[in-house]
Short mmCIF file of C-alpha atoms and ligand atoms in Angstrom, two decimals:
data_model
loop_
_atom_site.label_atom_id
_atom_site.label_comp_id
_atom_site.label_asym_id
_atom_site.label_seq_id
_atom_site.Cartn_x
_atom_site.Cartn_y
_atom_site.Cartn_z
CA MET A 14 58.06 -55.79 -18.15
CA ARG A 15 54.99 -55.03 -16.04
CA LEU A 16 53.31 -58.41 -15.44
CA LEU A 17 49.83 -59.22 -14.14
CA PHE A 18 49.40 -62.88 -13.09
CA LEU A 19 45.96 -64.55 -12.90
CA SER A 20 46.21 -67.42 -10.43
CA THR A 21 44.55 -70.83 -10.71
CA SER A 22 40.90 -70.43 -9.69
CA VAL A 23 40.36 -73.65 -7.72
CA GLY A 24 41.95 -72.68 -4.46
CA PRO A 25 43.86 -69.98 -2.60
CA LEU A 26 47.59 -69.99 -3.38
CA GLY A 27 49.51 -71.73 -0.61
CA THR A 28 46.81 -74.26 0.29
CA GLY A 29 47.87 -77.02 -2.09
CA LEU A 30 44.43 -77.10 -3.73
CA GLY A 31 46.00 -75.70 -6.88
CA GLY A 32 48.46 -78.57 -7.08
CA GLY A 33 51.63 -78.19 -9.10
CA VAL A 34 50.58 -74.91 -10.68
CA GLU A 35 50.99 -73.18 -7.30
CA LEU A 36 54.70 -74.01 -7.27
CA THR A 37 54.93 -73.09 -10.95
CA LEU A 38 53.36 -69.68 -10.37
CA TYR A 39 55.51 -69.09 -7.28
CA ASN A 40 58.74 -69.91 -9.08
CA VAL A 41 57.90 -67.85 -12.19
CA ALA A 42 57.06 -64.91 -9.91
CA LEU A 43 60.39 -65.21 -8.06
CA GLU A 44 62.32 -65.41 -11.29
CA MET A 45 60.59 -62.40 -12.82
CA LEU A 46 61.11 -60.31 -9.65
CA ARG A 47 64.77 -61.39 -9.60
CA ARG A 48 65.04 -60.00 -13.10
CA GLN A 49 63.64 -56.66 -11.90
CA HIS A 50 60.28 -57.02 -13.69
CA GLN A 51 57.20 -55.52 -12.01
CA LEU A 52 54.58 -58.02 -10.87
CA THR A 53 51.12 -58.22 -9.36
CA ILE A 54 49.35 -61.53 -8.70
CA LEU A 55 45.54 -61.76 -8.68
CA ALA A 56 44.48 -64.76 -6.58
CA PRO A 57 41.52 -66.01 -4.51
CA MET A 58 40.98 -64.77 -0.93
CA ASN A 59 43.37 -66.18 1.69
CA SER A 60 46.12 -66.70 -0.88
CA GLN A 61 49.54 -66.37 0.70
CA MET A 62 52.93 -67.31 -0.73
CA GLY A 63 56.11 -65.96 0.78
CA ASN A 64 55.91 -62.19 0.46
CA LEU A 65 54.76 -62.21 -3.16
CA PRO A 66 52.71 -59.15 -4.29
CA ILE A 67 49.24 -60.74 -4.14
CA VAL A 68 45.94 -58.91 -4.62
CA GLU A 69 43.26 -61.12 -3.07
CA VAL A 70 40.07 -61.33 -5.13
CA ALA A 71 36.73 -62.35 -3.65
CA GLY A 72 34.29 -64.82 -5.19
CA GLU A 73 33.44 -68.49 -5.47
CA LEU A 74 36.18 -70.90 -6.52
CA GLN A 75 35.90 -72.74 -9.82
CA VAL A 76 34.95 -76.41 -9.97
CA PRO A 77 38.18 -78.33 -10.72
CA ALA A 78 38.07 -79.18 -14.41
CA GLN A 79 39.35 -82.74 -13.87
CA THR A 80 36.27 -83.62 -11.80
CA GLN A 81 33.95 -82.87 -14.73
CA ASP A 82 33.05 -84.87 -17.85
CA ARG A 83 34.49 -83.73 -21.17
CA ASP A 84 31.29 -82.29 -22.58
CA VAL A 85 29.88 -80.36 -19.63
CA PRO A 86 28.95 -76.74 -20.32
CA VAL A 87 31.30 -74.03 -19.02
CA ILE A 88 30.52 -73.53 -15.32
CA MET A 89 30.72 -70.15 -13.62
CA ALA A 90 29.23 -69.29 -10.25
CA GLY A 91 27.15 -66.12 -9.88
CA ASN A 92 29.88 -64.43 -7.89
CA SER A 93 32.84 -66.25 -9.49
CA VAL A 94 36.40 -65.49 -8.39
CA LEU A 95 37.40 -66.12 -11.99
CA VAL A 96 35.02 -63.45 -13.31
CA ASN A 97 36.18 -61.05 -10.60
CA MET A 98 39.86 -61.65 -11.44
CA CYS A 99 39.18 -61.06 -15.15
CA GLU A 100 37.20 -57.92 -14.40
CA TYR A 101 39.96 -56.59 -12.12
CA ALA A 102 42.50 -57.26 -14.89
CA ARG A 103 40.32 -55.39 -17.39
CA LYS A 104 40.20 -52.33 -15.12
CA VAL A 105 43.97 -52.13 -14.50
CA GLN A 106 45.29 -53.47 -17.82
CA SER A 107 46.65 -50.10 -18.95
CA GLU A 108 49.20 -50.30 -16.09
CA TYR A 109 50.65 -53.57 -17.43
CA ASP A 110 52.39 -54.94 -20.51
CA LEU A 111 51.33 -58.59 -20.24
CA ILE A 112 48.79 -60.75 -18.45
CA VAL A 113 49.97 -64.28 -17.57
CA ASN A 114 47.02 -66.62 -17.04
CA PHE A 115 47.57 -69.69 -14.83
CA ALA A 116 43.86 -70.63 -14.63
CA TYR A 117 42.84 -73.68 -16.63
CA ASP A 118 39.49 -72.10 -17.47
CA TRP A 119 37.44 -71.06 -20.45
CA LEU A 120 36.78 -67.42 -19.46
CA PRO A 121 40.32 -65.94 -19.46
CA CYS A 122 40.98 -67.74 -22.75
CA PHE A 123 37.79 -66.45 -24.38
CA LEU A 124 38.41 -62.90 -23.09
CA THR A 125 41.89 -62.73 -24.66
CA ARG A 126 40.42 -60.86 -27.64
CA PHE A 127 38.69 -58.31 -25.41
CA TYR A 128 41.84 -57.05 -23.67
CA ASN A 129 44.14 -54.34 -25.02
CA ILE A 130 47.26 -56.12 -23.80
CA PRO A 131 48.36 -59.67 -24.66
CA ILE A 132 47.83 -62.74 -22.49
CA ALA A 133 50.33 -65.59 -22.07
CA HIS A 134 48.33 -68.70 -21.16
CA VAL A 135 50.13 -71.24 -18.94
CA ILE A 136 48.16 -74.41 -19.67
CA SER A 137 48.79 -76.61 -16.65
CA MET A 138 46.97 -79.84 -17.63
CA GLY A 139 46.32 -81.99 -20.65
CA SER A 140 43.07 -82.02 -22.62
CA LEU A 141 40.12 -82.31 -20.23
CA SER A 142 37.10 -80.71 -21.85
CA GLN A 143 35.68 -79.89 -25.24
CA ALA A 144 35.03 -76.29 -24.17
CA MET A 145 38.67 -75.67 -23.20
CA ASP A 146 40.06 -77.54 -26.21
CA THR A 147 37.91 -75.45 -28.55
CA ILE A 148 38.65 -72.05 -27.07
CA VAL A 149 42.39 -72.67 -26.59
CA GLY A 150 42.54 -73.99 -30.16
CA GLU A 151 40.99 -70.73 -31.38
CA ILE A 152 43.24 -68.50 -29.26
CA VAL A 153 46.43 -70.23 -30.42
CA GLN A 154 45.38 -69.54 -34.03
CA GLU A 155 44.51 -65.90 -33.39
CA PHE A 156 47.50 -65.23 -31.08
CA PRO A 157 50.28 -67.61 -32.18
CA GLY A 158 52.85 -68.48 -29.54
CA THR A 159 50.70 -67.49 -26.55
CA ILE A 160 49.83 -71.04 -25.38
CA GLY A 161 52.50 -72.43 -23.07
CA VAL A 162 52.62 -76.05 -21.91
CA CYS A 163 55.02 -78.07 -19.75
CA THR A 164 55.84 -81.07 -21.92
CA LYS A 165 55.50 -82.38 -25.46
CA VAL A 166 53.38 -85.31 -24.26
CA GLN A 167 50.96 -82.87 -22.61
CA ALA A 168 50.79 -80.82 -25.84
CA GLU A 169 50.01 -84.00 -27.76
CA THR A 170 46.73 -84.40 -25.87
CA PHE A 171 45.54 -81.35 -27.87
CA THR A 172 44.85 -81.23 -31.62
CA PHE A 173 46.90 -78.00 -31.75
CA ALA A 174 49.99 -79.66 -30.17
CA LYS A 175 52.38 -78.24 -32.77
CA ASP A 176 51.29 -74.68 -31.93
CA CYS A 177 52.07 -75.02 -28.21
CA LYS A 178 55.22 -73.59 -26.69
CA VAL A 179 56.84 -76.35 -24.56
CA LEU A 180 58.33 -74.63 -21.49
CA GLY A 181 59.31 -77.46 -19.12
CA SER A 182 59.63 -76.47 -15.47
CA GLY A 183 62.23 -75.60 -12.87
CA ILE A 184 62.75 -75.42 -9.13
CA ASP A 185 65.02 -73.55 -6.76
CA LEU A 186 67.60 -76.30 -6.26
CA SER A 187 69.18 -74.45 -3.32
CA LEU A 188 66.06 -75.34 -1.30
CA TYR A 189 66.53 -79.09 -1.84
CA ASN A 190 69.21 -81.02 0.05
CA TYR A 191 70.77 -84.13 -1.45
CA CYS A 192 70.32 -87.19 0.79
CA GLU A 193 72.80 -89.99 0.17
CA THR A 194 71.51 -92.59 2.62
CA PRO A 195 67.74 -92.99 2.88
CA GLU A 196 65.62 -94.81 5.44
CA ASN A 197 63.62 -97.88 4.43
CA GLN A 198 60.55 -95.93 3.31
CA LEU A 199 58.85 -94.72 0.13
CA ALA A 200 57.17 -91.42 -0.71
CA TRP A 201 54.04 -90.41 -2.59
CA VAL A 202 53.51 -86.67 -3.16
CA ALA A 203 50.39 -85.17 -4.79
CA ARG A 204 46.91 -83.81 -4.20
CA ILE A 205 44.91 -86.71 -2.77
CA ALA A 206 42.33 -87.09 -5.55
CA PRO A 207 41.24 -89.93 -7.88
CA GLU A 208 43.28 -88.77 -10.86
CA LYS A 209 46.45 -89.29 -8.83
CA GLY A 210 45.98 -93.05 -8.28
CA LEU A 211 47.19 -93.18 -4.65
CA GLU A 212 45.57 -96.59 -4.10
CA ASP A 213 48.17 -98.27 -6.33
CA ALA A 214 51.06 -96.88 -4.29
CA VAL A 215 49.35 -98.01 -1.08
CA ALA A 216 48.80 -101.50 -2.56
CA ALA A 217 52.48 -101.76 -3.54
CA ALA A 218 53.63 -100.65 -0.08
CA GLN A 219 51.33 -103.25 1.49
CA ILE A 220 52.68 -106.05 -0.72
CA LEU A 221 56.28 -105.19 0.16
CA GLY A 222 55.69 -104.14 3.76
CA ILE A 223 57.71 -100.96 3.15
CA PRO A 224 56.38 -97.82 4.88
CA LEU A 225 54.83 -95.28 2.50
CA LYS A 226 54.87 -91.61 3.52
CA ILE A 227 52.03 -89.67 1.88
CA PHE A 228 52.42 -85.91 1.34
CA GLY A 229 49.83 -83.58 -0.16
CA LYS A 230 46.52 -81.83 0.35
CA ILE A 231 43.49 -84.11 0.85
CA GLN A 232 41.33 -82.71 -1.92
CA ASP A 233 38.80 -85.58 -2.06
CA GLN A 234 37.98 -86.75 1.46
CA GLU A 235 35.75 -89.64 0.37
CA TYR A 236 38.46 -90.94 -1.96
CA TRP A 237 40.96 -90.83 0.92
CA GLU A 238 38.61 -92.57 3.35
CA LYS A 239 37.91 -95.33 0.78
CA ILE A 240 41.65 -96.01 0.53
CA LEU A 241 41.88 -96.26 4.32
CA ARG A 242 38.93 -98.72 4.31
CA ASP A 243 40.30 -100.79 1.42
CA TYR A 244 43.83 -101.02 2.84
CA PRO A 245 43.40 -101.09 6.65
CA ASP A 246 46.76 -102.83 7.22
CA ALA A 247 48.90 -100.94 4.72
CA PRO A 248 52.06 -99.41 6.26
CA ILE A 249 51.12 -95.83 5.36
CA GLU A 250 51.54 -92.52 7.15
CA TYR A 251 49.73 -89.36 6.05
CA VAL A 252 52.19 -86.51 6.67
CA GLY A 253 50.10 -83.62 5.27
CA PHE A 254 50.67 -80.72 2.89
CA LEU A 255 54.10 -79.30 3.75
CA SER A 256 56.11 -76.28 2.72
CA THR A 257 58.91 -76.95 0.24
CA THR A 258 61.56 -76.81 2.98
CA ALA A 259 59.72 -79.29 5.20
CA LEU A 260 58.76 -81.56 2.29
CA GLN A 261 62.27 -81.90 0.91
CA ALA A 262 63.68 -82.71 4.36
CA GLN A 263 61.36 -85.74 4.60
CA LEU A 264 61.28 -86.64 0.91
CA GLY A 265 65.07 -86.93 0.81
CA LYS A 266 65.01 -89.69 3.41
CA CYS A 267 62.96 -91.95 1.10
CA ARG A 268 64.37 -94.77 -1.03
CA GLY A 269 62.12 -93.78 -3.90
CA MET A 270 59.05 -91.75 -4.84
CA LEU A 271 56.05 -93.40 -6.54
CA MET A 272 54.06 -91.49 -9.20
CA THR A 273 50.80 -93.23 -10.08
CA PRO A 274 48.82 -90.79 -12.25
CA ARG A 275 45.59 -92.02 -13.85
CA TRP A 276 45.62 -89.03 -16.18
CA VAL A 277 48.22 -87.43 -18.47
CA GLU A 278 50.22 -85.48 -15.88
CA ALA A 279 51.22 -82.22 -17.60
CA PHE A 280 54.62 -82.31 -15.99
CA GLY A 281 54.94 -83.55 -12.42
CA ASN A 282 56.84 -80.93 -10.42
CA VAL A 283 57.09 -83.47 -7.60
CA ALA A 284 59.30 -85.62 -9.86
CA ILE A 285 62.01 -82.96 -10.14
CA GLU A 286 61.66 -82.16 -6.43
CA ALA A 287 62.41 -85.81 -5.67
CA LEU A 288 65.35 -85.93 -8.10
CA ALA A 289 66.75 -82.76 -6.51
CA CYS A 290 66.88 -84.63 -3.17
CA GLY A 291 68.57 -87.64 -4.79
CA VAL A 292 65.36 -89.69 -4.67
CA PRO A 293 64.73 -91.99 -7.64
CA VAL A 294 61.30 -91.68 -9.26
CA ILE A 295 59.17 -94.71 -10.11
CA ALA A 296 56.38 -93.49 -12.41
CA TYR A 297 53.73 -94.91 -14.65
CA ARG A 298 54.81 -94.51 -18.27
CA ARG A 299 52.13 -91.86 -18.80
CA GLY A 300 52.31 -88.09 -19.27
CA GLY A 301 55.03 -85.69 -18.13
CA PRO A 302 57.17 -88.17 -16.15
CA ILE A 303 57.97 -89.90 -19.49
CA GLU A 304 60.03 -86.82 -20.41
CA ILE A 305 61.56 -86.47 -16.94
CA VAL A 306 62.60 -89.89 -15.61
CA ARG A 307 65.68 -91.45 -17.22
CA ASP A 308 64.48 -95.07 -17.11
CA GLY A 309 67.00 -97.26 -15.26
CA GLU A 310 69.28 -94.30 -14.47
CA THR A 311 67.31 -91.86 -12.26
CA GLY A 312 64.28 -94.06 -11.70
CA PHE A 313 61.93 -96.36 -13.58
CA LEU A 314 59.05 -95.88 -16.02
CA VAL A 315 56.64 -98.77 -15.58
CA GLU A 316 53.47 -100.18 -17.15
CA PRO A 317 50.63 -97.83 -16.25
CA ASP A 318 48.11 -98.97 -13.60
CA SER A 319 50.16 -102.09 -12.79
CA VAL A 320 50.84 -102.55 -9.06
CA ASP A 321 53.08 -105.52 -9.89
CA ALA A 322 55.20 -103.28 -12.11
CA LEU A 323 55.54 -100.82 -9.22
CA VAL A 324 56.61 -103.67 -6.92
CA ASP A 325 59.24 -104.90 -9.39
CA ALA A 326 60.65 -101.39 -9.78
CA ILE A 327 60.77 -100.84 -6.01
CA ASN A 328 62.76 -104.08 -5.72
CA ASN A 329 65.28 -102.61 -8.18
CA LEU A 330 65.71 -99.23 -6.49
CA ASP A 331 69.16 -100.16 -5.18
CA LYS A 332 70.38 -100.25 -8.79
CA ILE A 333 69.89 -96.49 -9.04
CA ASN A 334 72.78 -94.20 -8.09
CA ARG A 335 71.05 -91.46 -6.10
CA TYR A 336 73.65 -88.91 -7.05
CA TYR A 337 72.63 -89.25 -10.73
CA CYS A 338 69.15 -88.09 -9.66
CA ARG A 339 70.53 -84.91 -8.13
CA LYS A 340 72.79 -84.37 -11.15
CA GLN A 341 69.85 -84.61 -13.55
CA ALA A 342 67.93 -81.98 -11.58
CA GLU A 343 70.95 -79.69 -11.75
CA GLU A 344 71.46 -80.26 -15.47
CA GLU A 345 67.85 -79.91 -16.60
CA TYR A 346 65.67 -78.19 -13.99
CA SER A 347 67.51 -75.25 -12.51
CA LEU A 348 65.31 -72.26 -11.83
CA PRO A 349 67.46 -69.65 -13.65
CA ALA A 350 67.45 -71.73 -16.88
CA TRP A 351 63.66 -72.10 -16.69
CA GLY A 352 63.28 -68.42 -15.76
CA ASP A 353 65.22 -67.51 -18.92
CA ARG A 354 62.84 -69.61 -21.02
CA MET A 355 59.77 -68.03 -19.42
CA GLU A 356 61.15 -64.50 -19.76
CA GLN A 357 61.98 -65.11 -23.44
CA TRP A 358 58.47 -66.52 -24.01
CA PHE A 359 56.93 -63.37 -22.49
CA LYS A 360 59.16 -61.08 -24.53
CA ASN A 361 58.37 -62.96 -27.74
CA ILE A 362 54.64 -62.49 -27.08
CA LEU A 363 55.10 -58.75 -26.52
CA THR A 364 57.15 -58.42 -29.70
CA ALA A 365 54.60 -60.32 -31.77
CA ASP A 366 51.55 -58.52 -30.40
CA LYS A 367 50.03 -56.30 -33.07
CA ARG A 368 47.98 -54.26 -30.61
CA ARG A 369 51.10 -52.51 -29.28
N1 HBI B 418 40.29 -76.56 -12.77
N2 HBI B 418 38.60 -75.15 -13.52
C1 HBI B 418 39.87 -75.33 -13.13
N3 HBI B 418 40.71 -74.27 -13.09
C2 HBI B 418 42.02 -74.39 -12.70
O1 HBI B 418 42.77 -73.39 -12.66
C3 HBI B 418 42.49 -75.68 -12.31
C4 HBI B 418 41.58 -76.75 -12.35
N4 HBI B 418 41.97 -77.98 -11.97
C5 HBI B 418 43.31 -78.27 -11.47
C6 HBI B 418 44.18 -77.08 -11.45
N5 HBI B 418 43.77 -75.88 -11.87
C7 HBI B 418 45.56 -77.26 -10.93
O2 HBI B 418 45.52 -78.11 -9.81
C8 HBI B 418 46.41 -77.90 -12.01
O3 HBI B 418 46.51 -76.97 -13.01
C9 HBI B 418 47.77 -78.23 -11.51
#
């Protein structure tokens, strides 16, 4: 297959601004190239990921959908990178079999009807806006099977849940080393933004006096500085946004990883990255982690937004056999298995497409 990827529109690939969907796009690309498919990735300027075939597209980045209210109008800058990516795709579409859209945006969904080749939409978040819900709901009716999601619980945030293709996720397990004996520290890994609830993890670390290592791009500087003001004595260390190899080396040394999402996390790639290193996951019982963490076996699912529940779970971390965490990653989240599912999804869309 000749594939044309449209990247997330909120940041250059490789900067961490795109969050989990950057790793998702990267891993799908690797898997498709490994299977000898042809691939071109359209992405914002300054995108760089390994030696993937990226065509950089100029234009203003999109406003992250999760920072907007549900009923705001569709926003597009005058010189929008999203518009420019869609226009580029229109020009070259005859050289490809399938477009795969990773942008959580109205335009590529609306334009599906205007292209001569099909589009597979990778929906990387739960329901956030009326505009997206409406257009994706229309597209999934007109082009059945072309809306891909990560988890069932993410699908259920949409009225068209039953029409979504649940694809899960996967990571290259060979990049993640199992760590049997951790140091007395905890990890938190995500974009530093309000929807990720970092303050709860910091509060729990402060109560227990256990060092918390924070990994991820600072997306909302004011939010970060407020946490530093509110918890001046918390035992936290901001490590930064690291490459997978560097992240897993530090993540593995942690007794557990805290996931404190305020929103319905579509999946939570960081959860399977932690498991792959043998690190138990303590997560709010909300969104994707519900379908990932085996409560009491590879981590704990706790009452959402409860710092006390986080503290209790942290005090029980020694009950978790770290090897079970690695085993679960191997059983459920290997890259080849996920690559097979993605490839089959693409092929099914091509077979079903009446325009061919
Ligand atoms: N918002 N408008 C918009 N477009 C995106 O592609 C987008 C986003 N917010 C977050 C995001 N992508 C990614 O960080 C998540 O899909 C993981």
